[in-house]
Amino acid sequence: MTKPQNSLSKRDEIIEVASKLFYEQGYHCTGIQQIIQEAGAAKGTFYSHFKSKEELGIAWLKARHATWNHWLLQFINPKKTPKSKIVGIFDFLGQWMQDANFRGCAFLNTMCETPDCENALRLEISNHKRELFELFRALTAEHHATKTKIEQEQIATTLFILFEGTLIQLQNFQDLSFLQVAKKQVTALL
């Protein structure tokens, strides 16, 4: 899954380089000096755009959120029904993990490196996950329109947990059989 390339500003180039390095090496294992060097930016240019590594991290997570959601919606929007879109989210998960060589979720990887729950990075991660959860809620409500709100919420929550748990196991074991089991449970819930 690739991101469309346009003419990038120096700020966007720095974010793009940081995105690659943070995802491949980890947020805390990647230093500002490496980012500056690989982006071909002067130190002053870097700091004119970002006051700190954390500020760059937040910009990266916002950009990653937009990119990841673009990939997801591009994958599921052609599907006609809420049920096929929900199943499609899990199909997307399998394709994404294979394309990423099972590197996992940039948000979860960064969360594991950031123990302070009040850290601005963690808040950005929560926002990303909350939006995914809202997608499951909306699709579940549309698919199960005759069920009560409580039933819809329980199903949407279960779908979200299945997605997140499957994502972690795919990264951990690099074995698509976890996805097959999850999809059987998704089908049963729908």
Short mmCIF file of C-alpha atoms in Angstrom, two decimals, residues 2 17 20 49 51 53-54 59-60 80 86 93 119 127 149 189:
data_model
loop_
_atom_site.label_atom_id
_atom_site.label_comp_id
_atom_site.label_asym_id
_atom_site.label_seq_id
_atom_site.Cartn_x
_atom_site.Cartn_y
_atom_site.Cartn_z
CA THR A 2 1.64 3.14 -1.13
CA VAL A 17 11.46 10.26 6.56
CA LYS A 20 9.64 5.38 7.62
CA HIS A 49 9.07 23.11 11.85
CA LYS A 51 10.08 22.22 18.54
CA LYS A 53 10.78 15.02 18.77
CA GLU A 54 7.37 14.67 20.43
CA ALA A 59 2.68 15.21 13.25
CA TRP A 60 3.78 11.75 12.11
CA LYS A 80 -21.99 -2.57 -1.16
CA ILE A 86 -17.05 -5.14 8.10
CA LEU A 93 -6.04 -6.33 7.84
CA ASN A 119 1.65 11.72 26.89
CA ASN A 127 -7.89 9.23 18.79
CA LYS A 149 -28.50 -0.08 20.90
CA LEU A 189 -21.62 -12.04 14.75
#
